[in-house]
Tab-separated table of N, CA and C in Angstrom:
chain	number	residue	atom	x	y	z
A	1	MET	N	-13.984	11.605	14.404
A	1	MET	CA	-14.050	11.584	15.849
A	1	MET	C	-13.649	10.192	16.332
A	2	ALA	N	-12.896	10.129	17.394
A	2	ALA	CA	-12.416	8.851	17.926
A	2	ALA	C	-13.557	8.094	18.582
A	3	ARG	N	-13.557	6.795	18.405
A	3	ARG	CA	-14.525	5.960	19.112
A	3	ARG	C	-14.131	5.891	20.569
A	4	ARG	N	-15.118	5.739	21.419
A	4	ARG	CA	-14.830	5.663	22.848
A	4	ARG	C	-15.195	4.278	23.354
A	5	GLY	N	-14.319	3.754	24.196
A	5	GLY	CA	-14.566	2.461	24.821
A	5	GLY	C	-15.484	2.620	26.019
A	6	ALA	N	-15.707	1.538	26.742
A	6	ALA	CA	-16.598	1.546	27.904
A	6	ALA	C	-16.135	2.533	28.965
A	7	SER	N	-14.840	2.786	29.046
A	7	SER	CA	-14.309	3.707	30.053
A	7	SER	C	-14.456	5.167	29.640
A	8	GLY	N	-14.908	5.414	28.413
A	8	GLY	CA	-15.010	6.780	27.924
A	8	GLY	C	-13.726	7.300	27.313
A	9	VAL	N	-12.670	6.491	27.338
A	9	VAL	CA	-11.380	6.879	26.779
A	9	VAL	C	-11.400	6.580	25.285
A	10	PRO	N	-10.929	7.521	24.454
A	10	PRO	CA	-10.914	7.256	23.016
A	10	PRO	C	-10.104	6.005	22.691
A	11	ARG	N	-10.634	5.200	21.781
A	11	ARG	CA	-9.929	4.001	21.331
A	11	ARG	C	-9.166	4.335	20.065
A	12	THR	N	-7.887	4.068	20.075
A	12	THR	CA	-7.085	4.291	18.882
A	12	THR	C	-6.555	2.978	18.322
A	13	GLN	N	-6.643	1.917	19.071
A	13	GLN	CA	-6.191	0.610	18.599
A	13	GLN	C	-7.247	0.012	17.681
A	14	HIS	N	-6.805	-0.565	16.596
A	14	HIS	CA	-7.710	-1.237	15.680
A	14	HIS	C	-7.481	-2.731	15.794
A	15	ARG	N	-8.555	-3.453	15.688
A	15	ARG	CA	-8.474	-4.900	15.743
A	15	ARG	C	-7.739	-5.404	14.504
A	16	GLU	N	-6.818	-6.311	14.709
A	16	GLU	CA	-6.057	-6.899	13.605
A	16	GLU	C	-6.892	-8.019	13.001
A	17	THR	N	-7.516	-7.756	11.875
A	17	THR	CA	-8.331	-8.763	11.203
A	17	THR	C	-7.447	-9.627	10.310
A	18	ARG	N	-8.021	-10.702	9.823
A	18	ARG	CA	-7.310	-11.569	8.883
A	18	ARG	C	-6.895	-10.771	7.651
A	19	GLN	N	-7.796	-9.907	7.183
A	19	GLN	CA	-7.508	-9.126	5.983
A	19	GLN	C	-6.379	-8.117	6.219
A	20	SER	N	-6.433	-7.420	7.360
A	20	SER	CA	-5.377	-6.433	7.611
A	20	SER	C	-4.039	-7.127	7.860
A	21	HIS	N	-4.079	-8.303	8.464
A	21	HIS	CA	-2.847	-9.079	8.640
A	21	HIS	C	-2.279	-9.470	7.275
A	22	ALA	N	-3.148	-9.861	6.338
A	22	ALA	CA	-2.698	-10.239	4.998
A	22	ALA	C	-2.072	-9.045	4.276
A	23	VAL	N	-2.668	-7.861	4.420
A	23	VAL	CA	-2.110	-6.657	3.792
A	23	VAL	C	-0.735	-6.358	4.374
A	24	ARG	N	-0.623	-6.407	5.691
A	24	ARG	CA	0.660	-6.143	6.351
A	24	ARG	C	1.715	-7.167	5.901
A	25	ALA	N	1.340	-8.437	5.811
A	25	ALA	CA	2.281	-9.482	5.394
A	25	ALA	C	2.732	-9.267	3.952
A	26	ALA	N	1.814	-8.859	3.086
A	26	ALA	CA	2.177	-8.605	1.690
A	26	ALA	C	3.123	-7.412	1.585
A	27	LEU	N	2.901	-6.398	2.396
A	27	LEU	CA	3.824	-5.255	2.425
A	27	LEU	C	5.198	-5.690	2.913
A	28	ALA	N	5.227	-6.519	3.938
A	28	ALA	CA	6.497	-6.978	4.509
A	28	ALA	C	7.272	-7.832	3.515
A	29	GLY	N	6.576	-8.476	2.593
A	29	GLY	CA	7.219	-9.343	1.616
A	29	GLY	C	7.825	-8.611	0.435
A	30	ASN	N	7.728	-7.287	0.406
A	30	ASN	CA	8.263	-6.515	-0.711
A	30	ASN	C	8.824	-5.210	-0.170
A	31	GLN	N	10.112	-4.983	-0.339
A	31	GLN	CA	10.751	-3.790	0.209
A	31	GLN	C	10.592	-2.559	-0.676
A	32	GLN	N	10.017	-2.726	-1.864
A	32	GLN	CA	9.828	-1.586	-2.759
A	32	GLN	C	8.440	-0.984	-2.557
A	33	PHE	N	8.292	0.279	-2.928
A	33	PHE	CA	6.988	0.921	-2.870
A	33	PHE	C	6.073	0.274	-3.899
A	34	GLN	N	4.803	0.146	-3.549
A	34	GLN	CA	3.818	-0.445	-4.454
A	34	GLN	C	2.473	0.238	-4.256
A	35	SER	N	1.689	0.251	-5.310
A	35	SER	CA	0.372	0.879	-5.243
A	35	SER	C	-0.616	-0.055	-4.552
A	36	ALA	N	-1.743	0.492	-4.161
A	36	ALA	CA	-2.796	-0.327	-3.554
A	36	ALA	C	-3.268	-1.389	-4.544
A	37	GLN	N	-3.353	-1.027	-5.826
A	37	GLN	CA	-3.780	-1.995	-6.837
A	37	GLN	C	-2.759	-3.117	-6.997
A	38	GLN	N	-1.469	-2.778	-6.976
A	38	GLN	CA	-0.439	-3.815	-7.060
A	38	GLN	C	-0.508	-4.737	-5.850
A	39	LEU	N	-0.675	-4.152	-4.695
A	39	LEU	CA	-0.775	-4.932	-3.465
A	39	LEU	C	-2.001	-5.839	-3.514
A	40	HIS	N	-3.120	-5.299	-3.957
A	40	HIS	CA	-4.351	-6.085	-4.085
A	40	HIS	C	-4.139	-7.248	-5.055
A	41	GLY	N	-3.450	-6.997	-6.164
A	41	GLY	CA	-3.155	-8.058	-7.126
A	41	GLY	C	-2.297	-9.162	-6.522
A	42	ARG	N	-1.305	-8.786	-5.723
A	42	ARG	CA	-0.458	-9.784	-5.053
A	42	ARG	C	-1.280	-10.616	-4.082
A	43	LEU	N	-2.176	-9.958	-3.348
A	43	LEU	CA	-3.026	-10.677	-2.394
A	43	LEU	C	-3.936	-11.664	-3.120
A	44	ARG	N	-4.536	-11.234	-4.207
A	44	ARG	CA	-5.421	-12.124	-4.982
A	44	ARG	C	-4.641	-13.308	-5.547
A	45	ALA	N	-3.414	-13.045	-6.032
A	45	ALA	CA	-2.588	-14.116	-6.590
A	45	ALA	C	-2.233	-15.153	-5.530
A	46	ARG	N	-2.138	-14.721	-4.268
A	46	ARG	CA	-1.846	-15.644	-3.165
A	46	ARG	C	-3.094	-16.341	-2.657
A	47	GLY	N	-4.255	-15.945	-3.169
A	47	GLY	CA	-5.498	-16.556	-2.717
A	47	GLY	C	-6.118	-15.889	-1.506
A	48	ASP	N	-5.606	-14.714	-1.123
A	48	ASP	CA	-6.188	-13.980	-0.001
A	48	ASP	C	-7.403	-13.203	-0.489
A	49	GLY	N	-8.543	-13.458	0.109
A	49	GLY	CA	-9.780	-12.779	-0.268
A	49	GLY	C	-9.907	-11.431	0.408
A	50	VAL	N	-9.127	-10.471	-0.050
A	50	VAL	CA	-9.152	-9.132	0.528
A	50	VAL	C	-9.604	-8.167	-0.557
A	51	GLY	N	-10.661	-7.433	-0.279
A	51	GLY	CA	-11.181	-6.482	-1.248
A	51	GLY	C	-10.296	-5.255	-1.380
A	52	LEU	N	-10.399	-4.597	-2.521
A	52	LEU	CA	-9.587	-3.413	-2.773
A	52	LEU	C	-9.892	-2.305	-1.768
A	53	ALA	N	-11.153	-2.128	-1.406
A	53	ALA	CA	-11.509	-1.098	-0.416
A	53	ALA	C	-10.846	-1.393	0.927
A	54	THR	N	-10.766	-2.662	1.298
A	54	THR	CA	-10.103	-3.047	2.550
A	54	THR	C	-8.612	-2.750	2.475
A	55	VAL	N	-8.015	-2.987	1.320
A	55	VAL	CA	-6.596	-2.665	1.136
A	55	VAL	C	-6.381	-1.169	1.351
A	56	TYR	N	-7.212	-0.340	0.718
A	56	TYR	CA	-7.082	1.115	0.889
A	56	TYR	C	-7.272	1.535	2.344
A	57	ARG	N	-8.303	1.013	3.011
A	57	ARG	CA	-8.554	1.373	4.417
A	57	ARG	C	-7.388	0.959	5.307
A	58	THR	N	-6.878	-0.247	5.084
A	58	THR	CA	-5.764	-0.745	5.892
A	58	THR	C	-4.515	0.093	5.659
A	59	LEU	N	-4.230	0.422	4.411
A	59	LEU	CA	-3.067	1.256	4.110
A	59	LEU	C	-3.195	2.627	4.770
A	60	GLN	N	-4.380	3.222	4.705
A	60	GLN	CA	-4.578	4.533	5.324
A	60	GLN	C	-4.345	4.463	6.832
A	61	ARG	N	-4.861	3.424	7.465
A	61	ARG	CA	-4.674	3.260	8.910
A	61	ARG	C	-3.196	3.080	9.245
A	62	LEU	N	-2.496	2.269	8.453
A	62	LEU	CA	-1.072	2.036	8.697
A	62	LEU	C	-0.248	3.306	8.475
A	63	VAL	N	-0.644	4.125	7.506
A	63	VAL	CA	0.020	5.417	7.293
A	63	VAL	C	-0.203	6.304	8.510
A	64	GLU	N	-1.448	6.380	8.979
A	64	GLU	CA	-1.779	7.215	10.141
A	64	GLU	C	-1.042	6.761	11.395
A	65	GLN	N	-0.791	5.458	11.507
A	65	GLN	CA	-0.086	4.914	12.666
A	65	GLN	C	1.432	5.014	12.518
A	66	GLY	N	1.899	5.482	11.365
A	66	GLY	CA	3.332	5.649	11.151
A	66	GLY	C	4.062	4.371	10.795
A	67	GLU	N	3.325	3.329	10.411
A	67	GLU	CA	3.962	2.057	10.069
A	67	GLU	C	4.274	1.941	8.587
A	68	VAL	N	3.620	2.758	7.777
A	68	VAL	CA	3.772	2.693	6.327
A	68	VAL	C	4.047	4.093	5.807
A	69	ASP	N	4.992	4.193	4.880
A	69	ASP	CA	5.252	5.455	4.194
A	69	ASP	C	4.456	5.482	2.907
A	70	VAL	N	4.046	6.664	2.512
A	70	VAL	CA	3.335	6.841	1.247
A	70	VAL	C	4.028	7.941	0.460
A	71	LEU	N	4.261	7.681	-0.807
A	71	LEU	CA	4.811	8.659	-1.741
A	71	LEU	C	3.836	8.798	-2.895
A	72	ARG	N	3.980	9.848	-3.668
A	72	ARG	CA	3.162	10.054	-4.867
A	72	ARG	C	4.063	9.937	-6.087
A	73	THR	N	3.590	9.194	-7.082
A	73	THR	CA	4.329	9.081	-8.333
A	73	THR	C	4.108	10.357	-9.140
A	74	ASP	N	4.805	10.487	-10.263
A	74	ASP	CA	4.651	11.669	-11.117
A	74	ASP	C	3.211	11.871	-11.569
A	75	ASP	N	2.469	10.774	-11.736
A	75	ASP	CA	1.070	10.898	-12.166
A	75	ASP	C	0.094	10.985	-10.990
A	76	GLY	N	0.623	11.113	-9.773
A	76	GLY	CA	-0.225	11.323	-8.599
A	76	GLY	C	-0.663	10.070	-7.875
A	77	GLU	N	-0.265	8.906	-8.370
A	77	GLU	CA	-0.665	7.657	-7.714
A	77	GLU	C	0.086	7.492	-6.393
A	78	ALA	N	-0.633	7.069	-5.360
A	78	ALA	CA	-0.014	6.809	-4.059
A	78	ALA	C	0.636	5.433	-4.084
A	79	ILE	N	1.872	5.358	-3.574
A	79	ILE	CA	2.567	4.083	-3.441
A	79	ILE	C	3.022	3.953	-1.991
A	80	TYR	N	3.067	2.707	-1.502
A	80	TYR	CA	3.224	2.430	-0.078
A	80	TYR	C	4.350	1.438	0.170
A	81	ARG	N	4.945	1.548	1.390
A	81	ARG	CA	5.973	0.599	1.812
A	81	ARG	C	6.068	0.628	3.333
A	82	LEU	N	6.251	-0.566	3.933
A	82	LEU	CA	6.527	-0.619	5.369
A	82	LEU	C	7.868	0.046	5.614
A	83	CYS	N	7.948	0.851	6.656
A	83	CYS	CA	9.193	1.559	6.936
A	83	CYS	C	9.414	1.674	8.422
A	84	SER	N	10.588	2.173	8.742
A	84	SER	CA	10.905	2.413	10.144
A	84	SER	C	10.013	3.528	10.676
A	85	ARG	N	9.793	3.524	11.973
A	85	ARG	CA	8.905	4.511	12.586
A	85	ARG	C	9.582	5.867	12.779
A	86	GLU	N	10.907	5.922	12.761
A	86	GLU	CA	11.595	7.187	12.941
A	86	GLU	C	11.413	8.050	11.696
A	87	HIS	N	11.457	9.369	11.890
A	87	HIS	CA	11.352	10.294	10.764
A	87	HIS	C	12.526	10.035	9.823
A	88	HIS	N	12.239	9.905	8.546
A	88	HIS	CA	13.288	9.621	7.572
A	88	HIS	C	12.846	10.089	6.188
A	89	HIS	N	13.755	9.995	5.234
A	89	HIS	CA	13.489	10.409	3.863
A	89	HIS	C	13.907	9.297	2.914
A	90	HIS	N	13.411	9.374	1.693
A	90	HIS	CA	13.693	8.358	0.686
A	90	HIS	C	14.269	8.991	-0.570
A	91	LEU	N	15.050	8.205	-1.273
A	91	LEU	CA	15.489	8.516	-2.624
A	91	LEU	C	14.908	7.407	-3.489
A	92	THR	N	14.047	7.782	-4.439
A	92	THR	CA	13.287	6.810	-5.223
A	92	THR	C	13.644	6.929	-6.693
A	93	CYS	N	13.864	5.787	-7.345
A	93	CYS	CA	14.131	5.766	-8.779
A	93	CYS	C	12.821	6.007	-9.529
A	94	ARG	N	12.844	6.968	-10.435
A	94	ARG	CA	11.627	7.293	-11.185
A	94	ARG	C	11.279	6.218	-12.212
A	95	SER	N	12.233	5.361	-12.543
A	95	SER	CA	11.963	4.321	-13.534
A	95	SER	C	11.459	3.030	-12.903
A	96	CYS	N	12.220	2.485	-11.963
A	96	CYS	CA	11.881	1.173	-11.398
A	96	CYS	C	11.285	1.254	-9.994
A	97	ARG	N	11.249	2.439	-9.412
A	97	ARG	CA	10.719	2.690	-8.067
A	97	ARG	C	11.585	2.110	-6.944
A	98	ARG	N	12.786	1.658	-7.264
A	98	ARG	CA	13.700	1.210	-6.206
A	98	ARG	C	13.883	2.377	-5.249
A	99	THR	N	13.820	2.099	-3.960
A	99	THR	CA	13.853	3.159	-2.960
A	99	THR	C	14.847	2.827	-1.869
A	100	VAL	N	15.596	3.826	-1.455
A	100	VAL	CA	16.513	3.677	-0.334
A	100	VAL	C	16.209	4.771	0.682
A	101	GLU	N	16.347	4.423	1.963
A	101	GLU	CA	16.240	5.431	3.012
A	101	GLU	C	17.584	6.136	3.088
A	102	ILE	N	17.550	7.445	3.245
A	102	ILE	CA	18.790	8.219	3.245
A	102	ILE	C	19.028	8.863	4.606
A	103	ASP	N	20.294	9.176	4.863
A	103	ASP	CA	20.660	9.912	6.075
A	103	ASP	C	20.015	11.284	5.976
A	104	ASN	N	19.259	11.646	6.977
A	104	ASN	CA	18.501	12.884	6.874
A	104	ASN	C	19.041	14.010	7.745
A	105	SER	N	20.224	13.877	8.302
A	105	SER	CA	20.731	14.921	9.195
A	105	SER	C	20.894	16.254	8.466
A	106	ALA	N	21.357	16.240	7.226
A	106	ALA	CA	21.518	17.486	6.473
A	106	ALA	C	20.159	18.111	6.159
A	107	VAL	N	19.167	17.289	5.830
A	107	VAL	CA	17.821	17.793	5.541
A	107	VAL	C	17.208	18.403	6.796
A	108	GLU	N	17.379	17.730	7.924
A	108	GLU	CA	16.828	18.238	9.187
A	108	GLU	C	17.464	19.578	9.547
A	109	ALA	N	18.783	19.683	9.392
A	109	ALA	CA	19.482	20.934	9.699
A	109	ALA	C	19.018	22.050	8.764
A	110	TRP	N	18.862	21.732	7.480
A	110	TRP	CA	18.391	22.713	6.505
A	110	TRP	C	16.995	23.220	6.870
A	111	ALA	N	16.064	22.320	7.185
A	111	ALA	CA	14.692	22.720	7.528
A	111	ALA	C	14.675	23.587	8.785
A	112	ARG	N	15.453	23.203	9.768
A	112	ARG	CA	15.530	23.974	11.012
A	112	ARG	C	16.089	25.377	10.742
A	113	ARG	N	17.147	25.450	9.920
A	113	ARG	CA	17.772	26.740	9.592
A	113	ARG	C	16.807	27.641	8.823
A	114	ILE	N	16.108	27.101	7.842
A	114	ILE	CA	15.140	27.885	7.059
A	114	ILE	C	14.045	28.418	7.976
A	115	GLY	N	13.566	27.595	8.885
A	115	GLY	CA	12.548	28.035	9.831
A	115	GLY	C	13.046	29.167	10.704
A	116	GLU	N	14.232	28.996	11.264
A	116	GLU	CA	14.803	30.018	12.152
A	116	GLU	C	15.042	31.331	11.413
A	117	GLU	N	15.560	31.242	10.181
A	117	GLU	CA	15.826	32.455	9.402
A	117	GLU	C	14.553	33.246	9.117
A	118	ASN	N	13.432	32.570	9.111
A	118	ASN	CA	12.159	33.215	8.805
A	118	ASN	C	11.272	33.394	10.028
A	119	GLY	N	11.835	33.147	11.214
A	119	GLY	CA	11.100	33.374	12.447
A	119	GLY	C	10.077	32.312	12.787
A	120	TYR	N	10.244	31.090	12.272
A	120	TYR	CA	9.308	30.001	12.542
A	120	TYR	C	9.898	29.041	13.572
A	121	ALA	N	9.021	28.424	14.335
A	121	ALA	CA	9.414	27.382	15.286
A	121	ALA	C	8.642	26.113	14.948
A	122	ASP	N	9.107	24.995	15.456
A	122	ASP	CA	8.431	23.705	15.253
A	122	ASP	C	8.152	23.434	13.776
A	123	VAL	N	9.149	23.644	12.924
A	123	VAL	CA	8.997	23.451	11.484
A	123	VAL	C	8.946	21.961	11.168
A	124	GLU	N	7.968	21.569	10.383
A	124	GLU	CA	7.867	20.204	9.861
A	124	GLU	C	8.055	20.277	8.356
A	125	HIS	N	8.380	19.165	7.752
A	125	HIS	CA	8.619	19.169	6.317
A	125	HIS	C	8.295	17.818	5.705
A	126	ILE	N	8.093	17.850	4.401
A	126	ILE	CA	7.927	16.646	3.592
A	126	ILE	C	8.904	16.790	2.431
A	127	VAL	N	9.799	15.836	2.297
A	127	VAL	CA	10.799	15.881	1.237
A	127	VAL	C	10.743	14.565	0.473
A	128	GLU	N	10.610	14.661	-0.847
A	128	GLU	CA	10.658	13.483	-1.702
A	128	GLU	C	11.783	13.689	-2.701
A	129	LEU	N	12.772	12.817	-2.654
A	129	LEU	CA	13.890	12.870	-3.589
A	129	LEU	C	13.685	11.796	-4.645
A	130	VAL	N	13.731	12.197	-5.907
A	130	VAL	CA	13.499	11.282	-7.018
A	130	VAL	C	14.653	11.428	-7.990
A	131	GLY	N	15.140	10.313	-8.480
A	131	GLY	CA	16.220	10.321	-9.454
A	131	GLY	C	16.171	9.041	-10.266
A	132	THR	N	17.268	8.729	-10.925
A	132	THR	CA	17.381	7.494	-11.697
A	132	THR	C	18.505	6.676	-11.088
A	133	CYS	N	18.190	5.452	-10.662
A	133	CYS	CA	19.195	4.600	-10.023
A	133	CYS	C	20.255	4.181	-11.045
A	134	ALA	N	21.364	3.680	-10.551
A	134	ALA	CA	22.488	3.302	-11.416
A	134	ALA	C	22.089	2.227	-12.422
A	135	ASP	N	21.291	1.238	-12.000
A	135	ASP	CA	20.881	0.170	-12.913
A	135	ASP	C	20.048	0.714	-14.070
A	136	CYS	N	19.092	1.602	-13.758
A	136	CYS	CA	18.239	2.165	-14.811
A	136	CYS	C	19.021	3.129	-15.700
A	137	ALA	N	19.943	3.875	-15.118
A	137	ALA	CA	20.750	4.816	-15.900
A	137	ALA	C	21.660	4.077	-16.876
A	138	ALA	N	22.099	2.870	-16.488
A	138	ALA	CA	23.001	2.091	-17.336
A	138	ALA	C	22.271	1.428	-18.501
A	139	SER	N	20.956	1.275	-18.382
A	139	SER	CA	20.226	0.580	-19.461
A	139	SER	C	19.601	1.531	-20.448
């Protein structure tokens, strides 16, 4: 349930704490997807006193706000990365986790067509593309 401010209007803004700022900065410093544990390790190495639970809470909030994308690895681990706010898709290397955002016009058209063919409206989708990047394939 949303918290309500003095006006009775639900509050959706969260206060930017030192810890959440540190998590956001660490995400911004790495363009690849990383786990909460990896992020926590980077923060500790920099001397930021941010607990692992705070990292998880901050990541969840950023995902809910659309500022961070989350993918699942083959073993089910969640990995995170700051991304654009527009709807988009990724192609992720299964070996090194290198990730690129891809043009999604064909995916959007496909999802819309599948929905229409089956009598659905307002179709949403989740697509994760995984492969092996050229560098990993060459080694």
